[in-house]
JSON list of C-alpha atoms in Angstrom, two decimals:
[
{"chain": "A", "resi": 1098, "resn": "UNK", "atom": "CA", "xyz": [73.37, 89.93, 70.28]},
{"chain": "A", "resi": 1099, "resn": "UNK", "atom": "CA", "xyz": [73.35, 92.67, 68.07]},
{"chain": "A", "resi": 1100, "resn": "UNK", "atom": "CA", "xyz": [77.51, 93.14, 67.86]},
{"chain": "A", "resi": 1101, "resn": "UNK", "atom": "CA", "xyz": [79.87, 90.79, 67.18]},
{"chain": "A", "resi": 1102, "resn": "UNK", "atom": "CA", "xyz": [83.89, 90.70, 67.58]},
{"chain": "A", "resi": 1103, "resn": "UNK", "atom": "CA", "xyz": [85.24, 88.09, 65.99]},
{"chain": "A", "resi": 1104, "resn": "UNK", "atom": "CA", "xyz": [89.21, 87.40, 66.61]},
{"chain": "A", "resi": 1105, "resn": "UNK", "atom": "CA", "xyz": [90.77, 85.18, 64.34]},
{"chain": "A", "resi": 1106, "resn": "UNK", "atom": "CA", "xyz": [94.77, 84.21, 64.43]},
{"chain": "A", "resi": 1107, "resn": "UNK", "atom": "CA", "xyz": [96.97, 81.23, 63.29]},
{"chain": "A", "resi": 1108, "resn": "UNK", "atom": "CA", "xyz": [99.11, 80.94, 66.43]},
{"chain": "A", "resi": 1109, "resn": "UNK", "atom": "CA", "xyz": [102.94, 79.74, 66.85]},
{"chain": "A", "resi": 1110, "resn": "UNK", "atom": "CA", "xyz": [104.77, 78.92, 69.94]},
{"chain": "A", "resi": 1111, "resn": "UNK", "atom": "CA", "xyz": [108.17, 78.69, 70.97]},
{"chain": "A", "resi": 1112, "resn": "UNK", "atom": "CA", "xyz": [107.39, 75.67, 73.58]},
{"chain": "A", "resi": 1113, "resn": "UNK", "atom": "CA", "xyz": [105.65, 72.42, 72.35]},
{"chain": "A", "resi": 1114, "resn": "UNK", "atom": "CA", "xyz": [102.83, 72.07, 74.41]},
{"chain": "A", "resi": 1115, "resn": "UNK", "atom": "CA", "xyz": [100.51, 74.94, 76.26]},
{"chain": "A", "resi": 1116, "resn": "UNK", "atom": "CA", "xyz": [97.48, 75.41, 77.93]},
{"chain": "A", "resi": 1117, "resn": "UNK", "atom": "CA", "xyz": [94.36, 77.93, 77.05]},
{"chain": "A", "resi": 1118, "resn": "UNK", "atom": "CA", "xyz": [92.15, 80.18, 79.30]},
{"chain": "A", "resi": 1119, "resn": "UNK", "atom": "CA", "xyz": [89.84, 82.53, 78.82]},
{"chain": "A", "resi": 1120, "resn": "UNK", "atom": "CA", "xyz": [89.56, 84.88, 81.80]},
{"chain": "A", "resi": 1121, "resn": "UNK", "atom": "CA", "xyz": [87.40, 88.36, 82.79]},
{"chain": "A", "resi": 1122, "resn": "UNK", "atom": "CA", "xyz": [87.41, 90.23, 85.82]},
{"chain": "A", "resi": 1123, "resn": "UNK", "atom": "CA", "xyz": [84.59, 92.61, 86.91]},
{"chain": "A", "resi": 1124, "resn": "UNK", "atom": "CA", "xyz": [82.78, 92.38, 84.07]},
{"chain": "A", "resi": 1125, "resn": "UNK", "atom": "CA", "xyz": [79.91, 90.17, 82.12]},
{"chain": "A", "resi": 1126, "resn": "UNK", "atom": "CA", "xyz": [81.65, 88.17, 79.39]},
{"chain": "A", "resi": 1127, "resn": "UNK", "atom": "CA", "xyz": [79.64, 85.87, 77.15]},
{"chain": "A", "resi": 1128, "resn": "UNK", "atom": "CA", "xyz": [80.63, 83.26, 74.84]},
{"chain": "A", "resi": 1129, "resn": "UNK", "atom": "CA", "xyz": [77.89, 82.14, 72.08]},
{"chain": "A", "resi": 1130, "resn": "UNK", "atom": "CA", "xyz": [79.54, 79.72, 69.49]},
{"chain": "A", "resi": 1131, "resn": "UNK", "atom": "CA", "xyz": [77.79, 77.63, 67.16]},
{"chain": "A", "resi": 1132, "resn": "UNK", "atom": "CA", "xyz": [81.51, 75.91, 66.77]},
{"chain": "A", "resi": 1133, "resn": "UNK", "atom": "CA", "xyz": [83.32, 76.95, 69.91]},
{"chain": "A", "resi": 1134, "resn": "UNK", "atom": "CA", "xyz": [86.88, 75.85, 68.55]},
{"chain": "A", "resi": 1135, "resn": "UNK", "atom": "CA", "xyz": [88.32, 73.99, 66.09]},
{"chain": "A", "resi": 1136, "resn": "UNK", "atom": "CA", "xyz": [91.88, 72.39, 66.96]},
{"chain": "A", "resi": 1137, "resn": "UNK", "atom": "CA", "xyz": [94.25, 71.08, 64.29]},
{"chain": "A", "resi": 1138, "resn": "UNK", "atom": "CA", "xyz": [97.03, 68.78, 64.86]},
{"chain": "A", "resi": 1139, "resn": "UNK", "atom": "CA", "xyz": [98.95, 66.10, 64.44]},
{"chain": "A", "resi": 1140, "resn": "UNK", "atom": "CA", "xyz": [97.43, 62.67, 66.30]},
{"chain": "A", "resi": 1141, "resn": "UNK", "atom": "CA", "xyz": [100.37, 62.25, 68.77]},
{"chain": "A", "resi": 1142, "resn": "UNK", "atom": "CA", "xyz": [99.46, 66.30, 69.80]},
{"chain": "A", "resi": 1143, "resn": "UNK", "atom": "CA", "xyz": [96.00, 65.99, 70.12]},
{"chain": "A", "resi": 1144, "resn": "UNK", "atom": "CA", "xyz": [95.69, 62.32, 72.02]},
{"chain": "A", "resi": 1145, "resn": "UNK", "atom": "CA", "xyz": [96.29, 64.31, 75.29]},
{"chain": "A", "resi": 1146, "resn": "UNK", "atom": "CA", "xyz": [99.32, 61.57, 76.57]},
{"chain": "A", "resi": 1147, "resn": "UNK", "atom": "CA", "xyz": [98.72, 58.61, 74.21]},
{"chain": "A", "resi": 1148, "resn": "UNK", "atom": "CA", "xyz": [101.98, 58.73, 71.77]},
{"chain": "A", "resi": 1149, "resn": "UNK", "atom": "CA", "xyz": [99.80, 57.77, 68.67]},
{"chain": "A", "resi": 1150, "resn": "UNK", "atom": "CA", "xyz": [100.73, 57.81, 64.99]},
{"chain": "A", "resi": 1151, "resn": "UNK", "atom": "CA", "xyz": [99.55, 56.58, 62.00]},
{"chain": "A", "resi": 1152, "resn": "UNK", "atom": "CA", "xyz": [101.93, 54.15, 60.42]},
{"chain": "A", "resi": 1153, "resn": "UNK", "atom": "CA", "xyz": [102.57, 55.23, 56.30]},
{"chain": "A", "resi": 1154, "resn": "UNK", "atom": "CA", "xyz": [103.27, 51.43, 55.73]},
{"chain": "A", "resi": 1155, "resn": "UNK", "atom": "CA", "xyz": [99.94, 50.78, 56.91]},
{"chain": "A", "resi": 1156, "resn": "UNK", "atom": "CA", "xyz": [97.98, 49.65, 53.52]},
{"chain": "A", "resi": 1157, "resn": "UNK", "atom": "CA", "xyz": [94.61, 51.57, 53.93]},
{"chain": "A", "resi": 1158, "resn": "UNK", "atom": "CA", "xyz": [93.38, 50.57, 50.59]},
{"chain": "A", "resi": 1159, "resn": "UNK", "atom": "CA", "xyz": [91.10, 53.77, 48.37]},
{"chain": "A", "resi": 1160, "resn": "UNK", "atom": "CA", "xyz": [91.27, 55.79, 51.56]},
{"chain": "A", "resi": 1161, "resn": "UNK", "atom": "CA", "xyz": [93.83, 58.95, 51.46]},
{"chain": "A", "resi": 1162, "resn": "UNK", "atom": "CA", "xyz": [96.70, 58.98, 54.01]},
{"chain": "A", "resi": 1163, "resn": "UNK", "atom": "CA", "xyz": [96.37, 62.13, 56.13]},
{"chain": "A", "resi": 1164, "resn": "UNK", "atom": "CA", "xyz": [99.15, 63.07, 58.84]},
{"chain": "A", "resi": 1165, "resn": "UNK", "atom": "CA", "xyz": [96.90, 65.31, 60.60]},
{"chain": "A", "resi": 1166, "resn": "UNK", "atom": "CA", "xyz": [93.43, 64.92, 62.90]},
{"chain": "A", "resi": 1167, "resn": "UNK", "atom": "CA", "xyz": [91.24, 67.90, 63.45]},
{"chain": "A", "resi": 1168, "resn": "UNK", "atom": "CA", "xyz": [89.36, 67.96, 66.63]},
{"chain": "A", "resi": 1169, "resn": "UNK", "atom": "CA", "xyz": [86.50, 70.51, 67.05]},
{"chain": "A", "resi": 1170, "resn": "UNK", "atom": "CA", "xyz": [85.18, 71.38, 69.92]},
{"chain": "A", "resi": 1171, "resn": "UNK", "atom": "CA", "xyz": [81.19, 72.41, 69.63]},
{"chain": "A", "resi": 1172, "resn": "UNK", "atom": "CA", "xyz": [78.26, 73.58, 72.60]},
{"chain": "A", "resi": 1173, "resn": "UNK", "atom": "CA", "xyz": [77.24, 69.72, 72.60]},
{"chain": "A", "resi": 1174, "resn": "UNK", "atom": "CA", "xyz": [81.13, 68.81, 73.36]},
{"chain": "A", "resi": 1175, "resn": "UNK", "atom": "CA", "xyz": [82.63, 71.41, 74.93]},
{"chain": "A", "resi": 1176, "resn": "UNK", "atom": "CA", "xyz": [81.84, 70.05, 78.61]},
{"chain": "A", "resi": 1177, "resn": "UNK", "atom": "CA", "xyz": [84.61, 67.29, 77.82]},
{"chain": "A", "resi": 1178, "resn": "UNK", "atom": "CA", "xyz": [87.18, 69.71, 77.64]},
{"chain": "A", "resi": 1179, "resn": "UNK", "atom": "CA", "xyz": [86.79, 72.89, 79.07]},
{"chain": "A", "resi": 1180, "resn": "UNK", "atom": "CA", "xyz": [85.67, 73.61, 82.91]},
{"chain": "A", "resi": 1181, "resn": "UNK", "atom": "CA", "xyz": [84.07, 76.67, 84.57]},
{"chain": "A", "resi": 1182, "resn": "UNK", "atom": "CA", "xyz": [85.86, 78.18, 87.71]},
{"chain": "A", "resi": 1183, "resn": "UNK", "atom": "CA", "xyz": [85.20, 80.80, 90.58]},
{"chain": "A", "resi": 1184, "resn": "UNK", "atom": "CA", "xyz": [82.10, 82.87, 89.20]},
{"chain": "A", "resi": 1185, "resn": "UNK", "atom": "CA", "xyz": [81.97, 81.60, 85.64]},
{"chain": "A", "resi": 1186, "resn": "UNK", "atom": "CA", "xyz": [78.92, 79.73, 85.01]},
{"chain": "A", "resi": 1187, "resn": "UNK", "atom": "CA", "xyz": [77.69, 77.84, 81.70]},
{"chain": "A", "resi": 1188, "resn": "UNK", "atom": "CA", "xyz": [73.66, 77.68, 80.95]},
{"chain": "A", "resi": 1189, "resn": "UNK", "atom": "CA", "xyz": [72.91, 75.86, 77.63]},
{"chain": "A", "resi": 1190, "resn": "UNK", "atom": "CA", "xyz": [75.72, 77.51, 74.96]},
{"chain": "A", "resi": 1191, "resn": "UNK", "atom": "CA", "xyz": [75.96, 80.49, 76.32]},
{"chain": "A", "resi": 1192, "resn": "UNK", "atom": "CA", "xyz": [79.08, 80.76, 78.99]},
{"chain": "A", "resi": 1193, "resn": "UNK", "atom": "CA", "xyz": [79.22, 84.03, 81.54]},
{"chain": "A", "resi": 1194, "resn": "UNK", "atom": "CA", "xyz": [82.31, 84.35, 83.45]},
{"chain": "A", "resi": 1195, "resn": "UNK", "atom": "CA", "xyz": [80.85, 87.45, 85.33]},
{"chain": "A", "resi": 1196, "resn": "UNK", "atom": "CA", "xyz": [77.71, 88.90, 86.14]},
{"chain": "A", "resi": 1197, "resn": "UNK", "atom": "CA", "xyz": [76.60, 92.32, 86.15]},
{"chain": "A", "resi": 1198, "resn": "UNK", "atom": "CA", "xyz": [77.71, 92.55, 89.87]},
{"chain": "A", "resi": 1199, "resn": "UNK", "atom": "CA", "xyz": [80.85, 94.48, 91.64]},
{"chain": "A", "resi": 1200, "resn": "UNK", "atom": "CA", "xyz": [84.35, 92.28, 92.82]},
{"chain": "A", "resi": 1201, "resn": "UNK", "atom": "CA", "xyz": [83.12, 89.20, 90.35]},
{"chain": "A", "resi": 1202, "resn": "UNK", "atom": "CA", "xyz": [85.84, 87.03, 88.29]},
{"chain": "A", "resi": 1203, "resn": "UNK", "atom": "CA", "xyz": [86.03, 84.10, 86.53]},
{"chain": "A", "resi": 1204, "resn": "UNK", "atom": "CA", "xyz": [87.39, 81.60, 84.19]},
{"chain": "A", "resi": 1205, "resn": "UNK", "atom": "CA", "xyz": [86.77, 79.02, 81.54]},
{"chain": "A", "resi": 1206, "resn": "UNK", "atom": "CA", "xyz": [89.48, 76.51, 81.13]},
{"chain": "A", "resi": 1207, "resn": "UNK", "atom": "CA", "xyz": [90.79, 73.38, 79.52]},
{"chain": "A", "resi": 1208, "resn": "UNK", "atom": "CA", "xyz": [91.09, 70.03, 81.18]},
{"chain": "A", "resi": 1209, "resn": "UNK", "atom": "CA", "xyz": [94.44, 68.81, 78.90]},
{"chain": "A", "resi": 1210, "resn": "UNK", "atom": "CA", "xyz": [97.31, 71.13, 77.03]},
{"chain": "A", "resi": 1211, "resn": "UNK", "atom": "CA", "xyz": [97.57, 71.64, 73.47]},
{"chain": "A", "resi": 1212, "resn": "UNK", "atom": "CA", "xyz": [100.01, 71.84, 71.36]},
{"chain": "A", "resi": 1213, "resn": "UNK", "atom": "CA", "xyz": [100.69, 75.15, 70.17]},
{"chain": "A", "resi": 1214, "resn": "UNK", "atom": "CA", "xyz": [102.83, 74.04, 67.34]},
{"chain": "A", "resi": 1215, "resn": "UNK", "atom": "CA", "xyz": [99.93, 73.30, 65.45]},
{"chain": "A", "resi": 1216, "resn": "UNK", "atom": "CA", "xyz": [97.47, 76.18, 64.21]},
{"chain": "A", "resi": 1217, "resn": "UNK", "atom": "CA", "xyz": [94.34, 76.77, 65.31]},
{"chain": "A", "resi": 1218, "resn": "UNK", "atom": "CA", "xyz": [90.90, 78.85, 65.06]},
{"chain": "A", "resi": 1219, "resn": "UNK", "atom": "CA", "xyz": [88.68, 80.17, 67.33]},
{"chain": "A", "resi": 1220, "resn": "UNK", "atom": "CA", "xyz": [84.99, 81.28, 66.61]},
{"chain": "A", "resi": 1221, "resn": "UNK", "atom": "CA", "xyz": [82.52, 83.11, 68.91]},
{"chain": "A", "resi": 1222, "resn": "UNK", "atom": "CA", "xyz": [80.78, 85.86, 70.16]},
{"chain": "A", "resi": 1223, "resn": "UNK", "atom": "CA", "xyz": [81.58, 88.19, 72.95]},
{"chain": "A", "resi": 1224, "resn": "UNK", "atom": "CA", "xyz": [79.61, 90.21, 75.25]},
{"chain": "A", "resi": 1225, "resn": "UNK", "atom": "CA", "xyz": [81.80, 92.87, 77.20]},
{"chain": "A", "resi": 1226, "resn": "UNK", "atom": "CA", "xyz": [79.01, 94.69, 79.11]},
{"chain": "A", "resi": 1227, "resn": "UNK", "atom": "CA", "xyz": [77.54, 98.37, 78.86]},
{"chain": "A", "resi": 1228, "resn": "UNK", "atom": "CA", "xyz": [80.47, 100.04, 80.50]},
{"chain": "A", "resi": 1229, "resn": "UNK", "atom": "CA", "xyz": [83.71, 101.02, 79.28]},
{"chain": "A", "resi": 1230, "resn": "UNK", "atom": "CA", "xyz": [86.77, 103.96, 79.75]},
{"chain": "A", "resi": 1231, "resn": "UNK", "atom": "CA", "xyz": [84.61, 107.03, 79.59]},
{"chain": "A", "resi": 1232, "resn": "UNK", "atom": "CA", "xyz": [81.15, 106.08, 79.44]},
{"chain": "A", "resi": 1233, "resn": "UNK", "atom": "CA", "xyz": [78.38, 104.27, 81.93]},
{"chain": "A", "resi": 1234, "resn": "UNK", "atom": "CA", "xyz": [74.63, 104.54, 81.54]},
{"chain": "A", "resi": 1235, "resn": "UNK", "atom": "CA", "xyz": [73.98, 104.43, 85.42]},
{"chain": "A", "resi": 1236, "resn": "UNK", "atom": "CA", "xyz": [77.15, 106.22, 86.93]},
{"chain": "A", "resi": 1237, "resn": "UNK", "atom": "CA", "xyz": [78.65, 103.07, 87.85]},
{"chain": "A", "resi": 1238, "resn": "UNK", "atom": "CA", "xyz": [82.13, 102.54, 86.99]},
{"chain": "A", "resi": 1239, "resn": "UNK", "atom": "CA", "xyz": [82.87, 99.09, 84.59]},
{"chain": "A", "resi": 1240, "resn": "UNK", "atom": "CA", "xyz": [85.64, 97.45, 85.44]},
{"chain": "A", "resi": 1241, "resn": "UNK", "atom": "CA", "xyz": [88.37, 95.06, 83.88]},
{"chain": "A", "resi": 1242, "resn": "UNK", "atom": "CA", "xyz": [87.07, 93.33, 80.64]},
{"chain": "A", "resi": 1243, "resn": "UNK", "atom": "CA", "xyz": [87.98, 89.28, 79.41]},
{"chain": "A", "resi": 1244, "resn": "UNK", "atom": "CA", "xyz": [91.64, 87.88, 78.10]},
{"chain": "A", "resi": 1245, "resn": "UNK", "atom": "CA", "xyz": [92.47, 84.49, 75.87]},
{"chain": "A", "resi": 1246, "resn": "UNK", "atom": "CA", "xyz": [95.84, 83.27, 77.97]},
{"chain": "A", "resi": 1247, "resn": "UNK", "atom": "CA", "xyz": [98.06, 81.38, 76.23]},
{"chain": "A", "resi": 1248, "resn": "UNK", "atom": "CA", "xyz": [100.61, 79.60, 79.12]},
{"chain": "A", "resi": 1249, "resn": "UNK", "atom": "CA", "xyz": [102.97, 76.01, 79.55]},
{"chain": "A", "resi": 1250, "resn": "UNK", "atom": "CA", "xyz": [101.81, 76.11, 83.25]},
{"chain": "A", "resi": 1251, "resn": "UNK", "atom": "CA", "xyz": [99.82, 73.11, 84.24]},
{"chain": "A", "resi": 1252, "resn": "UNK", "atom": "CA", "xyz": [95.84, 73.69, 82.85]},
{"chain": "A", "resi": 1253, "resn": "UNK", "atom": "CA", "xyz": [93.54, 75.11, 85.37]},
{"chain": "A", "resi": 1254, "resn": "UNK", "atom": "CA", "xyz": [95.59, 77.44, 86.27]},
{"chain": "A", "resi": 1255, "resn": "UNK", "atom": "CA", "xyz": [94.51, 81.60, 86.60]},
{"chain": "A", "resi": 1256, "resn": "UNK", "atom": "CA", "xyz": [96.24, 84.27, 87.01]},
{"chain": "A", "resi": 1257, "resn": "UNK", "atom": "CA", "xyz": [95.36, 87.78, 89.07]},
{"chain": "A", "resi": 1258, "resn": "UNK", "atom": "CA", "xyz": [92.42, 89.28, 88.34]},
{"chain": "A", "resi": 1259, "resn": "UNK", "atom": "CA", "xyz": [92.31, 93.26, 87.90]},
{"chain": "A", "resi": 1260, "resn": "UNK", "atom": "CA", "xyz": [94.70, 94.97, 85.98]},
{"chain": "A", "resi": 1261, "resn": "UNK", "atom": "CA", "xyz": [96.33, 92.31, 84.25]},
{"chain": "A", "resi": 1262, "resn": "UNK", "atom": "CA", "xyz": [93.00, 90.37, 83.59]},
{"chain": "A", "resi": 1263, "resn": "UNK", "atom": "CA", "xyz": [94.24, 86.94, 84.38]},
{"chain": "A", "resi": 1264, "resn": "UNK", "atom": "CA", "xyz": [97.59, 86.97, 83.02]},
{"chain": "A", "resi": 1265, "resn": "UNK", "atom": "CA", "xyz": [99.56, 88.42, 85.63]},
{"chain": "A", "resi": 1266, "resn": "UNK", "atom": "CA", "xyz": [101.39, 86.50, 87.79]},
{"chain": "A", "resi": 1267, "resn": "UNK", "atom": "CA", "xyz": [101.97, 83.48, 84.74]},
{"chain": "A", "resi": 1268, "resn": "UNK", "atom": "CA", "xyz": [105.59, 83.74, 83.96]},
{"chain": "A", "resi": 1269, "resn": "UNK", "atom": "CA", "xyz": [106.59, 83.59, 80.63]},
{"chain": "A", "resi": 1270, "resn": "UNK", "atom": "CA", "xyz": [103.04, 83.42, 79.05]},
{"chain": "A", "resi": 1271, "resn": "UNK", "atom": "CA", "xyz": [101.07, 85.42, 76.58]},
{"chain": "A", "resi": 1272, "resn": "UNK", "atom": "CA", "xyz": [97.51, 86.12, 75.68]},
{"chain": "A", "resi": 1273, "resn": "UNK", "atom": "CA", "xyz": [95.22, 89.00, 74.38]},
{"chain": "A", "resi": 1274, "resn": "UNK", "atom": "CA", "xyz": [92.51, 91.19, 76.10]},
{"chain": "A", "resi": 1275, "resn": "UNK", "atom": "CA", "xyz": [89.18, 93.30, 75.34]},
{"chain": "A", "resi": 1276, "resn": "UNK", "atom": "CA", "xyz": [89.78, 96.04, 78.17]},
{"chain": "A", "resi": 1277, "resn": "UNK", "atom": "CA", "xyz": [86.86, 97.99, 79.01]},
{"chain": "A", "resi": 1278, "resn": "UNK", "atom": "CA", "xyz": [89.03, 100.26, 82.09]},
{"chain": "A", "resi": 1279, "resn": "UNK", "atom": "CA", "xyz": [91.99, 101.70, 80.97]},
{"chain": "A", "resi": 1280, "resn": "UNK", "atom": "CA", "xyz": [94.73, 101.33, 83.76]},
{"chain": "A", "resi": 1281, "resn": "UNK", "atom": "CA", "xyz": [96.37, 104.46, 82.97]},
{"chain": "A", "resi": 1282, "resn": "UNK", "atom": "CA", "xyz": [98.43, 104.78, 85.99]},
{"chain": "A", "resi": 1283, "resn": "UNK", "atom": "CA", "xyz": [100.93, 101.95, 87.01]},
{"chain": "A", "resi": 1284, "resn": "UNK", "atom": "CA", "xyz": [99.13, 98.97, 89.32]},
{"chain": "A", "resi": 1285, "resn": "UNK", "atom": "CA", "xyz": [100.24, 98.40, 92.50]},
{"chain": "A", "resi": 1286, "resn": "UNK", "atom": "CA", "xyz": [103.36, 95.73, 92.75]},
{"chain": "A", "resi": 1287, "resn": "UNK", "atom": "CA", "xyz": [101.03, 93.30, 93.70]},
{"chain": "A", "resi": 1288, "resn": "UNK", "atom": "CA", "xyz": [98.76, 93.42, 90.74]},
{"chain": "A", "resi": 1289, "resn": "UNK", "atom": "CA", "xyz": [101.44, 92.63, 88.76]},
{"chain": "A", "resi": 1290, "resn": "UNK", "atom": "CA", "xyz": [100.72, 94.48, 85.84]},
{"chain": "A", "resi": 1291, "resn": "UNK", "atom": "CA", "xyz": [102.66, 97.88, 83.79]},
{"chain": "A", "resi": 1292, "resn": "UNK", "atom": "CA", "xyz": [100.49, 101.02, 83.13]},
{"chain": "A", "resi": 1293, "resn": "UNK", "atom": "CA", "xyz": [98.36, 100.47, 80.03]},
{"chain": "A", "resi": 1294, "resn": "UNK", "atom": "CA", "xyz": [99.54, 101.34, 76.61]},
{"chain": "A", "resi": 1295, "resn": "UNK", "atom": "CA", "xyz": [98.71, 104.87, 75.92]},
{"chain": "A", "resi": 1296, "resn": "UNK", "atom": "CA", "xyz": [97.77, 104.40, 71.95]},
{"chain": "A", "resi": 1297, "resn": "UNK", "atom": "CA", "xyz": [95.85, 107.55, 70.33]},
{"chain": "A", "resi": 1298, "resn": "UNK", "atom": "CA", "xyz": [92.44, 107.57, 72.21]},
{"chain": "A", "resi": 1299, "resn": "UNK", "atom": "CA", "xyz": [92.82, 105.69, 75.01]},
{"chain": "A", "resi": 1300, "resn": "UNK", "atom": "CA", "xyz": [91.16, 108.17, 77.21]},
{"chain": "A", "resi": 1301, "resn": "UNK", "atom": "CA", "xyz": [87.93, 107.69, 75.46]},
{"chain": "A", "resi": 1302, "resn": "UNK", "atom": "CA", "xyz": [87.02, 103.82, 75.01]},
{"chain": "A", "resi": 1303, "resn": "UNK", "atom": "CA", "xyz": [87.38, 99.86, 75.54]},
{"chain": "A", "resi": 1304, "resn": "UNK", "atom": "CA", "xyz": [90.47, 98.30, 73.84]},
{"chain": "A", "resi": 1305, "resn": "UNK", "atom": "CA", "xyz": [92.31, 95.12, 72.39]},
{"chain": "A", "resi": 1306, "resn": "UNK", "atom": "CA", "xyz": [95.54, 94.91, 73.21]},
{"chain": "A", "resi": 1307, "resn": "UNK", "atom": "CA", "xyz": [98.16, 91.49, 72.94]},
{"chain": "A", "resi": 1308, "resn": "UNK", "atom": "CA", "xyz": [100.10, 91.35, 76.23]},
{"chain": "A", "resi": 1309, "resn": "UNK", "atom": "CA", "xyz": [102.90, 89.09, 78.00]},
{"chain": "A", "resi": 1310, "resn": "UNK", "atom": "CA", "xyz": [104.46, 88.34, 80.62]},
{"chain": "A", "resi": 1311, "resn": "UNK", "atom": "CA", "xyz": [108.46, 88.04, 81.67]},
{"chain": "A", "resi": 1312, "resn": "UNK", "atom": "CA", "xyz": [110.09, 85.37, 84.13]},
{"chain": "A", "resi": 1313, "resn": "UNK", "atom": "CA", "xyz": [108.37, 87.07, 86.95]},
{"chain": "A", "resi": 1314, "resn": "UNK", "atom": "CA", "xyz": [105.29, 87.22, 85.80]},
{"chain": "A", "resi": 1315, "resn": "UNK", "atom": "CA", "xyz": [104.74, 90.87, 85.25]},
{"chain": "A", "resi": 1316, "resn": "UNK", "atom": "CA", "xyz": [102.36, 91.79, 82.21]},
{"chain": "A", "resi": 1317, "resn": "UNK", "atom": "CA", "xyz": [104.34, 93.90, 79.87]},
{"chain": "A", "resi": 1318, "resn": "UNK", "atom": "CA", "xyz": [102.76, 96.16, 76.89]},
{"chain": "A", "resi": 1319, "resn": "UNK", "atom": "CA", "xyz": [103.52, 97.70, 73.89]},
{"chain": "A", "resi": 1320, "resn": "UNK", "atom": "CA", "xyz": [101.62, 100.89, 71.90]},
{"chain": "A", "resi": 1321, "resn": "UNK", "atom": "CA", "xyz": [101.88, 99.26, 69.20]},
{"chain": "A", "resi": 1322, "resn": "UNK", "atom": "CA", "xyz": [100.16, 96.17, 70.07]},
{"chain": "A", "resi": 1323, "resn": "UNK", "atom": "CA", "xyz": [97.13, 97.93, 71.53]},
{"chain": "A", "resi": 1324, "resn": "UNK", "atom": "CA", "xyz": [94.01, 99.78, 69.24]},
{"chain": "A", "resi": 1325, "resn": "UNK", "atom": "CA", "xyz": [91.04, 101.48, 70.24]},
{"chain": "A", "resi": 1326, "resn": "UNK", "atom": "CA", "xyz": [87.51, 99.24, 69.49]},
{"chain": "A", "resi": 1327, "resn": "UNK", "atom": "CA", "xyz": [85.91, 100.70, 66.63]},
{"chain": "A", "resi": 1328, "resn": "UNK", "atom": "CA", "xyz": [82.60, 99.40, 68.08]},
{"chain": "A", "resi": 1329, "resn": "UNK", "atom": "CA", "xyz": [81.92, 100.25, 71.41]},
{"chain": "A", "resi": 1330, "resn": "UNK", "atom": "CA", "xyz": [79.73, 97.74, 73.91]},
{"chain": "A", "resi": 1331, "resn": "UNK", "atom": "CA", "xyz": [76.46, 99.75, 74.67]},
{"chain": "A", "resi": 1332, "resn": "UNK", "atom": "CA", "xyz": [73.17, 97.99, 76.19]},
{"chain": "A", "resi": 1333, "resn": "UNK", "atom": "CA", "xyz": [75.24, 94.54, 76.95]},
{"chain": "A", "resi": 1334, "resn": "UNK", "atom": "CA", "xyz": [75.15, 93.89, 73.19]}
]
């Protein structure tokens, strides 16, 4: 792979604890990491149930006291906490949640929640296809492209595919997209899902855009919170 978007971002939630997704509809995604994520919290967040701290009083002798335990999540670990579902499919380190192949979707998931009150990064590369708003090298139209969901709902689950790329019918959740079809008119109620932002060259383009959803579930946007990729995917690079 030739290209490479890298999204970085120190998150903080509202809620204490929160489960991650990464979803794509219609469209090849690809996930090469040589450090998939790395996970920082404190040891009573990151136990997944086990209310564990480290005691101050404890004497540990020359070694330094540390409140916090990183976890890091790497291609030889990753199968512990993260699961493939509907047409997602892992082969070595590489993880494709579509193929190049019409009415495809699928997810990549983790077994426990996290707590979001604690920062943390994630590393990769993406591969959004050959097709995007305005351009296809075989008259085919590309469809929706791949989100990161951010949601306190129980983990596993996925939202509607389509317009809202996974997000959609989550209440109260958040998450950010790589959008290779620009919904330009309003979905159909039961997408779930607003009109995309129309930021200055949307006709013309894929896009990142952070998104949300209210009570009901509805993905909401904002222009400001959407920008035209500088680099576009050509040749599924």
């Amino acid at each position: 792979m030739k290209r490479e978007e890298v999204v970085q971002k120190n998150w903080r939630a509202r809620k204490k604890h929160g489960s991650w997704l990464f979803v794509s509809s219609l469209l090849v995604f690809t996930l090469l990491a040589p450090t998939t994520a790395k996970l920082t919290g404190s040891l009573r967040h990151v136990s997944y149930g086990a209310e564990r701290e480290i005691d101050p009083s404890v004497n540990l002798g020359n070694a330094e006291y540390n409140p916090k335990a990183k976890l890091i999540v790497t291609p030889d670990n990753q199968d512990t906490f993260f699961t493939t579902s509907a047409n997602a499919h892992k082969d070595g380190n590489v993880v494709t949640l579509t193929d190049d192949a019409p009415s495809r979707k699928g997810a990549y998931t983790l077994f426990n929640k996290i707590s979001l009150s604690e920062s943390f990064e994630l590393v990769g590369k993406i591969n959004i296809g050959s097709r995007y708003e305005g351009y296809s090298p075989d008259g085919v139209t590309g469809g929706d492209g791949v989100s990161f969901v951010f949601t306190t709902k129980e983990p596993g689950v996925v939202g509607l595919d389509g317009a809202s790329i996974g997000l959609g019918g989550i209440p109260n959740s958040f998450g950010f997209k790589l959008d290779t079809y620009h919904n330009t008119s309003t979905p159909n109620g039961a997408a779930k899902s607003d009109a995309d932002p129309k930021f200055p060259g949307y006709q013309n383009g894929a896009f990142g855009a952070f998104y949300h959803t209210d009570g009901g579930g509805r993905a909401r946007y904002a222009v400001s919170d959407a920008k035209r990729l500088t680099t576009q995917p050509t040749n599924n690079e």
